C-alpha atoms as an extended CHARMM CRD file, in Angstrom:
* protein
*
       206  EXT
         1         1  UNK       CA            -29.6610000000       -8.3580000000       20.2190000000  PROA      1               0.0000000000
         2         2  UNK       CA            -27.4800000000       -6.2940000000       22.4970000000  PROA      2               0.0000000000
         3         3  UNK       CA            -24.7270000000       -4.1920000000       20.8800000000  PROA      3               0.0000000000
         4         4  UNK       CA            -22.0410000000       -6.1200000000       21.5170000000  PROA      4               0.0000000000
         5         5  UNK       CA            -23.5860000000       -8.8490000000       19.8050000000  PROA      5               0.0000000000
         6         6  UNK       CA            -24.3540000000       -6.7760000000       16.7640000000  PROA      6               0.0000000000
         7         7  UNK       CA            -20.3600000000       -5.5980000000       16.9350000000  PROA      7               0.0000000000
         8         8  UNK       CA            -19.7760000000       -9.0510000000       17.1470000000  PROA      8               0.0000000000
         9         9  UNK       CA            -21.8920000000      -10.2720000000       14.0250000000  PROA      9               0.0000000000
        10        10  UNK       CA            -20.0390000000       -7.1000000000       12.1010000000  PROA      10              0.0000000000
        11        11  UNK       CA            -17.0140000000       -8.3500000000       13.0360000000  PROA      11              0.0000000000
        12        12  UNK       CA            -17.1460000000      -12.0470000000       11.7820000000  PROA      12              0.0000000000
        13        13  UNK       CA            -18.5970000000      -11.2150000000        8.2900000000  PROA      13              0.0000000000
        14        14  UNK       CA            -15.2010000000       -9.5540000000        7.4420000000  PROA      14              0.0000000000
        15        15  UNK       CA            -12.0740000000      -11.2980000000        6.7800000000  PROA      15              0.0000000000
        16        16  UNK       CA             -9.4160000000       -9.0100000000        7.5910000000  PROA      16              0.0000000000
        17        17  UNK       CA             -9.6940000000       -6.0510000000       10.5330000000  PROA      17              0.0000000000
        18        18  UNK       CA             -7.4010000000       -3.3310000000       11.0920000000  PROA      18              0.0000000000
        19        19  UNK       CA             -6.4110000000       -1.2450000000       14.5490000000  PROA      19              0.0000000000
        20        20  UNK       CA             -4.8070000000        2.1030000000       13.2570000000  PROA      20              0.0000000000
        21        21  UNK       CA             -1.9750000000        3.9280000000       15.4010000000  PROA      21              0.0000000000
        22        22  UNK       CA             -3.1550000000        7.0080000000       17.1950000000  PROA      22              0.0000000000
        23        23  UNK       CA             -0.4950000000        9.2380000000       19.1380000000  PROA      23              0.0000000000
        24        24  UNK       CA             -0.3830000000        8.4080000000       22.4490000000  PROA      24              0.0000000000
        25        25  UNK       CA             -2.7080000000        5.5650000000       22.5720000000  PROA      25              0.0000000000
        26        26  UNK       CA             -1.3900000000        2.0460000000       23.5330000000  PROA      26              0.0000000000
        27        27  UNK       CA             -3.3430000000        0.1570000000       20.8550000000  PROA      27              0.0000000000
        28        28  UNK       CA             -0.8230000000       -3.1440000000       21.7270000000  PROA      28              0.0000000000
        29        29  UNK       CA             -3.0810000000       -4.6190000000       24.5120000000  PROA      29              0.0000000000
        30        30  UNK       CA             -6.4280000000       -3.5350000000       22.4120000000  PROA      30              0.0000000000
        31        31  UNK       CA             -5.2950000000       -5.7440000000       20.2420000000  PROA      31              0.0000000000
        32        32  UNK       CA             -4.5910000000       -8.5320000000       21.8350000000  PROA      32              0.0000000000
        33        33  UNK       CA             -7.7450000000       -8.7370000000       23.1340000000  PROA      33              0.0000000000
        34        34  UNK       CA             -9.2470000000       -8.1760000000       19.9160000000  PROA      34              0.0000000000
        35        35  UNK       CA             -7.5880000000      -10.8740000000       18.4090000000  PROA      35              0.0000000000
        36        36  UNK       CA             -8.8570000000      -13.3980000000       21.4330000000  PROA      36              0.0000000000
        37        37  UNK       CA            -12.2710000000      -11.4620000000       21.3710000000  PROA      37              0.0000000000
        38        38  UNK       CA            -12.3390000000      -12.8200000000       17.0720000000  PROA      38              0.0000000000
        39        39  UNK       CA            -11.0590000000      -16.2450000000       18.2020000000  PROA      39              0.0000000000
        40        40  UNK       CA            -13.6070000000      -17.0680000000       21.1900000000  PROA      40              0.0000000000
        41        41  UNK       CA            -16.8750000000      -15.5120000000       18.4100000000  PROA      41              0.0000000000
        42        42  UNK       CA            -15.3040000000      -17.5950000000       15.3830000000  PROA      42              0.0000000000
        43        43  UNK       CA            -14.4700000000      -20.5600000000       17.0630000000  PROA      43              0.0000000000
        44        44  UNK       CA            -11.0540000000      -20.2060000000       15.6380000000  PROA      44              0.0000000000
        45        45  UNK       CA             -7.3210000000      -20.7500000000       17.2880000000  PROA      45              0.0000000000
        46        46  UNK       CA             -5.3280000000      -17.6950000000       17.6360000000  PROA      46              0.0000000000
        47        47  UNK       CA             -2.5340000000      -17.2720000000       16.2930000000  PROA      47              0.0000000000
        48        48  UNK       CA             -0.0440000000      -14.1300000000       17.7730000000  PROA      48              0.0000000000
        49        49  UNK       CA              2.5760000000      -12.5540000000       15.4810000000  PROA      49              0.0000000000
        50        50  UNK       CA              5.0090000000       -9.9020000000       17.2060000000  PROA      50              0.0000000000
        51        51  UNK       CA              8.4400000000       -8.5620000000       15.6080000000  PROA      51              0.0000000000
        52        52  UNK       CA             10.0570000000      -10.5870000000       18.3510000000  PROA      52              0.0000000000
        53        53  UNK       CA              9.3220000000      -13.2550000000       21.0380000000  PROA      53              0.0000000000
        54        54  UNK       CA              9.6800000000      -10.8730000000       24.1370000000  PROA      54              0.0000000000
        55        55  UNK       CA              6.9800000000       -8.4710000000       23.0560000000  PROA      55              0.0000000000
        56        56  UNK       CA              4.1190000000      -11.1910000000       23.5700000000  PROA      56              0.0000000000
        57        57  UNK       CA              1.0980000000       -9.5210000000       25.5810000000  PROA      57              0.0000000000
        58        58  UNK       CA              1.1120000000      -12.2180000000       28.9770000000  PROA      58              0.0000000000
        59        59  UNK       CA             -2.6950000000      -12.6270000000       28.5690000000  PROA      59              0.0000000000
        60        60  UNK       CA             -1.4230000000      -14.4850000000       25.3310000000  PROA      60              0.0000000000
        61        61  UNK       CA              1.7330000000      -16.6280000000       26.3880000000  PROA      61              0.0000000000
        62        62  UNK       CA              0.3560000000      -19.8210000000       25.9830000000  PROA      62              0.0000000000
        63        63  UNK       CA             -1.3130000000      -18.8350000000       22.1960000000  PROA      63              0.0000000000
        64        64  UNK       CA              0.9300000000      -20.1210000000       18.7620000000  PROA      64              0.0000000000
        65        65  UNK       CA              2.8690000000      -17.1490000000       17.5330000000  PROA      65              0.0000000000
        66        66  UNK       CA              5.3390000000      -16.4710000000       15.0350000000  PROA      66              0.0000000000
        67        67  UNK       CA              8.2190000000      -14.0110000000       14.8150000000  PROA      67              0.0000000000
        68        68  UNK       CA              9.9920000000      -12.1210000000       11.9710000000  PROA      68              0.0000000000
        69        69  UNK       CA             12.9160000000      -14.9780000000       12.6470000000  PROA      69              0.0000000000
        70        70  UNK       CA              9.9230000000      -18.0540000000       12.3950000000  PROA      70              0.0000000000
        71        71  UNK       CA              7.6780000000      -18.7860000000        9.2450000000  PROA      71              0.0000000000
        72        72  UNK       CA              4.1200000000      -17.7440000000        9.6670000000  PROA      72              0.0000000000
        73        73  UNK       CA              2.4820000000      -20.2090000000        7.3420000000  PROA      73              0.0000000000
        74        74  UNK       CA              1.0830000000      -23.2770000000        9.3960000000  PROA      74              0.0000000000
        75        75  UNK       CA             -0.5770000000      -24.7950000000        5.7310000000  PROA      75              0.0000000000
        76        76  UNK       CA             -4.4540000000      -24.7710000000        5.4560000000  PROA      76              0.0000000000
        77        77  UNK       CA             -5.0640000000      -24.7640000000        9.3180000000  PROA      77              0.0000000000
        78        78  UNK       CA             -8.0890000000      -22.3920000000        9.7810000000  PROA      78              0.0000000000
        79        79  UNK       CA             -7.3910000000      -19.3970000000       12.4050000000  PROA      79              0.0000000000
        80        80  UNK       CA             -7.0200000000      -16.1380000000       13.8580000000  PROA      80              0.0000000000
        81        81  UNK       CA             -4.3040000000      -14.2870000000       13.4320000000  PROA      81              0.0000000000
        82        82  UNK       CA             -3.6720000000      -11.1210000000       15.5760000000  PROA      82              0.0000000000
        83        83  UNK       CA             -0.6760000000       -8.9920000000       13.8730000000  PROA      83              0.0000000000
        84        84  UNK       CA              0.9610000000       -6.8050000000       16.4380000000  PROA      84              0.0000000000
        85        85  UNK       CA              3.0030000000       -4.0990000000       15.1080000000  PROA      85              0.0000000000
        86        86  UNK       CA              4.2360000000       -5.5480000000       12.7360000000  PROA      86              0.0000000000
        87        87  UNK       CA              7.1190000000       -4.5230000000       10.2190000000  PROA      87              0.0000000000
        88        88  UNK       CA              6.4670000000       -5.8910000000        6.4270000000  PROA      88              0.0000000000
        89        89  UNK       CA              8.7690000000       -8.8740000000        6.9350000000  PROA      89              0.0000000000
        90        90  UNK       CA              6.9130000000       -9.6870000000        9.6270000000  PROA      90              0.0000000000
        91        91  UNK       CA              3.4040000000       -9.1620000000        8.3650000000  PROA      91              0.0000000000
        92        92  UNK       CA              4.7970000000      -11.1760000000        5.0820000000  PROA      92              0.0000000000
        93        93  UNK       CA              5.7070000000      -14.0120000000        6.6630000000  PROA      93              0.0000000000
        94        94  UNK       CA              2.3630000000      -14.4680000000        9.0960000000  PROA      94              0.0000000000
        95        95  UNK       CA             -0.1490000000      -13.6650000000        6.4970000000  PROA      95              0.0000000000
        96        96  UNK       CA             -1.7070000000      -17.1380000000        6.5040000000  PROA      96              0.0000000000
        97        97  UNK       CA             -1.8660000000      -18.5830000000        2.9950000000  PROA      97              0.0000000000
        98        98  UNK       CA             -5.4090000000      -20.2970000000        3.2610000000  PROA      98              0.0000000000
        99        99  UNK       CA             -8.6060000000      -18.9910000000        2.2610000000  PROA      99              0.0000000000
       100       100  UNK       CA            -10.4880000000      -19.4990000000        5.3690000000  PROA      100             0.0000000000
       101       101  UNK       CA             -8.3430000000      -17.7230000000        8.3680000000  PROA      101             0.0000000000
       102       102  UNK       CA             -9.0350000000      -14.3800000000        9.4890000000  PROA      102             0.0000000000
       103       103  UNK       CA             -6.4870000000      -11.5640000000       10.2060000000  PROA      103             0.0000000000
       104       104  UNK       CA             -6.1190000000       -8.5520000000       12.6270000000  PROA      104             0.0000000000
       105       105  UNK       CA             -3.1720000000       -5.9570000000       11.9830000000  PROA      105             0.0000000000
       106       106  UNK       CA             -2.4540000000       -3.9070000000       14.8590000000  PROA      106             0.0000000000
       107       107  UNK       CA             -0.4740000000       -0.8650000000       12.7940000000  PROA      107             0.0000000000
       108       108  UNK       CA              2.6080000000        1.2480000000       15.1300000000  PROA      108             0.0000000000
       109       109  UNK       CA              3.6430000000        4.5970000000       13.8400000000  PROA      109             0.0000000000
       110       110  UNK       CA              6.7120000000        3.2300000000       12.2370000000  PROA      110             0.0000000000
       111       111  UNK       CA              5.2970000000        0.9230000000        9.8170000000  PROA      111             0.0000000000
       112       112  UNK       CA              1.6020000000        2.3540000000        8.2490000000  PROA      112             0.0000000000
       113       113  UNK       CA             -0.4320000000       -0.4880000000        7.5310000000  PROA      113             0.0000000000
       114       114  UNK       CA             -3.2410000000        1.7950000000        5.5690000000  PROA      114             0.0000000000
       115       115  UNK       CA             -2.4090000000        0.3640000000        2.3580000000  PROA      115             0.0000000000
       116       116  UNK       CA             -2.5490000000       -2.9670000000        3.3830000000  PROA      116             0.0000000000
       117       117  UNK       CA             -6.1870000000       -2.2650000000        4.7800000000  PROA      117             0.0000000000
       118       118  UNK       CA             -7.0840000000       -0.5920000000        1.6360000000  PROA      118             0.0000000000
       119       119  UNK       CA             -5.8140000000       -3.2310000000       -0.5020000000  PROA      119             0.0000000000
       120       120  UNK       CA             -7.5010000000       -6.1450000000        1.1970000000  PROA      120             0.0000000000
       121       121  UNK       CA            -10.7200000000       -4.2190000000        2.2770000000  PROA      121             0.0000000000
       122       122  UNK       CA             -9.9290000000       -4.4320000000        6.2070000000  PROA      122             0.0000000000
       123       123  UNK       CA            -12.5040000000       -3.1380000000        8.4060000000  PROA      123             0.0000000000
       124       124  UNK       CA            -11.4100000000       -0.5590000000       10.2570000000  PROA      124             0.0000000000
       125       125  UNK       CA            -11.7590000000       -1.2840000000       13.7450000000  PROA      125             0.0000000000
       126       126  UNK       CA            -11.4930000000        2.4130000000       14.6170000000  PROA      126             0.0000000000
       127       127  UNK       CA            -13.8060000000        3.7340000000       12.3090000000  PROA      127             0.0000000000
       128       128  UNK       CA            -16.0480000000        0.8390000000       11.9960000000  PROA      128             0.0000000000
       129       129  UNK       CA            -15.9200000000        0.9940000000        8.2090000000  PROA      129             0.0000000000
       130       130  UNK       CA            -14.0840000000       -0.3930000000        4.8560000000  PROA      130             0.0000000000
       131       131  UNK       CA            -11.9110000000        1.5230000000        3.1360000000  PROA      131             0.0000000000
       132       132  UNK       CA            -11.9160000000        2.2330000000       -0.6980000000  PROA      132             0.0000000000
       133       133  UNK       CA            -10.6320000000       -0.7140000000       -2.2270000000  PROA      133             0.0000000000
       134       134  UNK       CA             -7.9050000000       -0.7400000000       -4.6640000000  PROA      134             0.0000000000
       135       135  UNK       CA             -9.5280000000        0.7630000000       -8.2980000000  PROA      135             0.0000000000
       136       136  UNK       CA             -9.6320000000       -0.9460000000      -11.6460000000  PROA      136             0.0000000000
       137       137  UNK       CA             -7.3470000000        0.8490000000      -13.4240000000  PROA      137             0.0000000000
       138       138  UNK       CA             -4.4800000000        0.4390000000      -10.5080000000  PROA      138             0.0000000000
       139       139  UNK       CA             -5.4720000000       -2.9620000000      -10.2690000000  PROA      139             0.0000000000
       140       140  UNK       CA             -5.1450000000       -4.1050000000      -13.7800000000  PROA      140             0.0000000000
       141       141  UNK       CA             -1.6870000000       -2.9000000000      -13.3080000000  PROA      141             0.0000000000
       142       142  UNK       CA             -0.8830000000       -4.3350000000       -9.9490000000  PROA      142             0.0000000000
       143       143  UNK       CA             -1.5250000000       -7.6520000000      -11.3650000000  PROA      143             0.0000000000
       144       144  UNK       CA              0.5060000000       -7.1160000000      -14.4230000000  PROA      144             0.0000000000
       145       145  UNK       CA              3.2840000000       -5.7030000000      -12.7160000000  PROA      145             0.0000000000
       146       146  UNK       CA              2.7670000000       -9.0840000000      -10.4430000000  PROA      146             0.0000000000
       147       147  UNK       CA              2.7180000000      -11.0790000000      -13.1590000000  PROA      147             0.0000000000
       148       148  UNK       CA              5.8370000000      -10.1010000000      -14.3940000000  PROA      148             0.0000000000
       149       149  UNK       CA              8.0980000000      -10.2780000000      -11.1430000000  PROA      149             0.0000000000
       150       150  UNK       CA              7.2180000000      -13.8780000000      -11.3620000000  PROA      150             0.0000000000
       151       151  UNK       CA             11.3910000000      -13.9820000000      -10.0220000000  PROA      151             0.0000000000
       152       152  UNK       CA             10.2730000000      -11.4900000000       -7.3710000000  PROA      152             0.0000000000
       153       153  UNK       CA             11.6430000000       -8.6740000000       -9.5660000000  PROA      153             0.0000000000
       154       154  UNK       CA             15.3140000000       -9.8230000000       -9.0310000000  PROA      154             0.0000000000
       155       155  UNK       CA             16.1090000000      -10.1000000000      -13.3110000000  PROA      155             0.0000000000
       156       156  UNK       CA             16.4070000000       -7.1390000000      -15.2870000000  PROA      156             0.0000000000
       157       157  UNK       CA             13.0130000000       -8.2710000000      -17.3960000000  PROA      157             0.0000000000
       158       158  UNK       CA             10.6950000000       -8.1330000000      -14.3500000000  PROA      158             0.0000000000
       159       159  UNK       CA             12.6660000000       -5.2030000000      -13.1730000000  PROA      159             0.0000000000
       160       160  UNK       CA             12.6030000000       -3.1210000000      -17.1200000000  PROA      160             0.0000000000
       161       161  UNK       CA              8.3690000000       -4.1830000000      -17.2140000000  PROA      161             0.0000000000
       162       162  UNK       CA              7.4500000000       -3.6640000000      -13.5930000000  PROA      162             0.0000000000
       163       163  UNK       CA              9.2830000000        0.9240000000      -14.4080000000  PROA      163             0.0000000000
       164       164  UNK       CA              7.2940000000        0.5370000000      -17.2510000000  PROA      164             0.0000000000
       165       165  UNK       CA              4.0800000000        0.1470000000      -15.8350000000  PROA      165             0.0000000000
       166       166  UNK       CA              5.1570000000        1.7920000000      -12.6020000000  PROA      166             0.0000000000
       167       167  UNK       CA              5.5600000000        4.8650000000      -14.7180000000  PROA      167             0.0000000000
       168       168  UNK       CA              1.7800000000        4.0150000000      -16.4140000000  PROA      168             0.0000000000
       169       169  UNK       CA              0.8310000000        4.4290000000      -12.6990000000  PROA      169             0.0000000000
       170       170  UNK       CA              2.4300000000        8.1480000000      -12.3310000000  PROA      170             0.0000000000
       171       171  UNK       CA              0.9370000000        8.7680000000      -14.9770000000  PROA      171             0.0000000000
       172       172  UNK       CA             -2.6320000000        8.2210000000      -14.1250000000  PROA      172             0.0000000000
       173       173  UNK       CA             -1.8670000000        9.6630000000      -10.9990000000  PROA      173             0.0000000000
       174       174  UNK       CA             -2.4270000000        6.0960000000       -8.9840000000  PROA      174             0.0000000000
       175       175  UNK       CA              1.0050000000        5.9160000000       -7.9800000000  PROA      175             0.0000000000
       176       176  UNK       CA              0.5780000000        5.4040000000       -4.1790000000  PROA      176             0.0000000000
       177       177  UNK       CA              3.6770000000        3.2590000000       -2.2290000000  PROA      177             0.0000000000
       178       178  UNK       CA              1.3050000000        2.4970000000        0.0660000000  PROA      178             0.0000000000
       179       179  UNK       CA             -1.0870000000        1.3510000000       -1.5520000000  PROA      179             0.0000000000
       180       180  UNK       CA              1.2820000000       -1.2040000000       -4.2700000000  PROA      180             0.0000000000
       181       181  UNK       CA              3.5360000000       -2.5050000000       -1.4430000000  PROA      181             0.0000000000
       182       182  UNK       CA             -0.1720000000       -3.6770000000        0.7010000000  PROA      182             0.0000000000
       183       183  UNK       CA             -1.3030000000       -5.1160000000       -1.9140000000  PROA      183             0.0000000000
       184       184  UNK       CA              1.7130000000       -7.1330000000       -3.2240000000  PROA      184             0.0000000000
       185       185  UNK       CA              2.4790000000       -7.7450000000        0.7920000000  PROA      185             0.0000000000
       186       186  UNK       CA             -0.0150000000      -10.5130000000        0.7920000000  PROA      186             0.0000000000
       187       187  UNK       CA              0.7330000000      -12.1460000000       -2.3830000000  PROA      187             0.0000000000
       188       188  UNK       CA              4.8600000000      -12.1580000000       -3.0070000000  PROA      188             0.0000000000
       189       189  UNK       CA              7.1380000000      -12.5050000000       -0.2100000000  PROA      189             0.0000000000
       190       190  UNK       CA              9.6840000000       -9.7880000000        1.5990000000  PROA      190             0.0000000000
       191       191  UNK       CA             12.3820000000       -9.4290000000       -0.1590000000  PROA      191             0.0000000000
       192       192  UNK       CA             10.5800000000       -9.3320000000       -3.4840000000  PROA      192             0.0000000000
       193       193  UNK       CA              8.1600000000       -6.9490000000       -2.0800000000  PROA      193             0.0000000000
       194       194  UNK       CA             11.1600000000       -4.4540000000       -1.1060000000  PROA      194             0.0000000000
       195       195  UNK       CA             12.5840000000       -4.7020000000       -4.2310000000  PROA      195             0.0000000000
       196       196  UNK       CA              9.5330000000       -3.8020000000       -5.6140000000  PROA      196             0.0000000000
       197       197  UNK       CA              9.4090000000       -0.9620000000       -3.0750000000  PROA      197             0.0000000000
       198       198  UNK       CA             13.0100000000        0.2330000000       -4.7570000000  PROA      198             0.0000000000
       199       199  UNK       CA             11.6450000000        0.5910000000       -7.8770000000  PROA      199             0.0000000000
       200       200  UNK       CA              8.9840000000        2.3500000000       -6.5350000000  PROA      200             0.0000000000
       201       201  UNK       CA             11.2000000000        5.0220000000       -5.1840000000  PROA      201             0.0000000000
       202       202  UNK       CA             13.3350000000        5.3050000000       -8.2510000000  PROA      202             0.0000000000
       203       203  UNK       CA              9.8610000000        5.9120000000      -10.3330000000  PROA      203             0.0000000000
       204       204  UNK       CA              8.7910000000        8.4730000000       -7.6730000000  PROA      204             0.0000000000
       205       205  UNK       CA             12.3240000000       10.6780000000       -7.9160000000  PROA      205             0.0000000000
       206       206  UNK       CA             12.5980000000       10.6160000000      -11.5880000000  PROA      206             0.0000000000
């Protein structure tokens, strides 16, 4: 087996992949191929996401793609999904919501995607590893303080229970931004998940 076929093997046991930001390196194009090198080895259609419909790489014009103005969710249709610097309206809206798609996030310096990696145990592309994941403690949390913004934490419950345990976070010392708003990224939609990221703030300035 030649390396690239071991890379290759590595590659489709994981679900989600991640291509960190560097300075100064275009990581844009890397991706794209990346995301058409996963498609051709899984057998999958790609799937391109970009902030907007001008930024698509020409080597994928004639893949799908979604925008932050277009919904990402095409129902259970099995994929690949290449995110290219995305923003976290645009990487919550083409998150696919099946079980059986993969996903590429292709992080710019604007928006760090770490969290999100972290959170959903993306292989790093760059370092050819798996982050930490997300520990018990902060998990048992996360999904209470998901629980309760069942209304996306617009009402003042969800809002009064997810300070409470947002505070239970400083506490223990697990009170990472990052790290909450990946998570949550994948499971509530934008606008709930920058509320979230208010209350957040307001916890971390107190």
């Amino acid at each position: 087996m030649t390396s690239g076929d071991s890379m290759q093997t590595q590659l489709l046991a994981h679900k989600y992949f991640y291509i960190p930001w560097a300075d100064r390196v275009n990581n844009f194009d890397p991706g794209a191929e990346f995301g058409q090198l996963i498609a051709r080895a899984a057998g999958l259609p790609l799937q391109v996401a970009v902030p907007l419909k001008n930024q698509m790489p020409e080597s994928l014009k004639r893949a799908d793609f979604v925008t932050e103005k277009s919904s990402g969710h095409l129902g259970n249709q099995a994929r690949v999904v290449v995110i290219l610097h995305p923003t976290l309206k645009l990487l919550s809206r083409a998150l696919p919501s099946d079980s059986t798609s993969q996903v590429g996030v292709v992080e710019f310096a604007t928006v760090r995607m770490h969290g999100w990696a972290a959170a959903n145990g993306a292989f790093n592309v760059a370092t050819r590893e798996v982050p930490d994941s997300v520990g018990v403690a902060e998990t048992k949390l996360y999904e209470r303080i998901l629980w309760n913004g069942n209304n996306g934490w617009a009402d003042a419950a969800g809002k009064r229970d997810a300070l409470r345990d947002l505070r239970e976070l400083r506490v223990l010392g697990k009170l990472d931004k990052d790290l909450l708003i990946g998570y949550m990224v994948s499971r509530e939609d934008y606008e709930a998940v920058v509320r979230l990221g208010k209350l957040v703030d307001a916890v971390l300035t107190e």
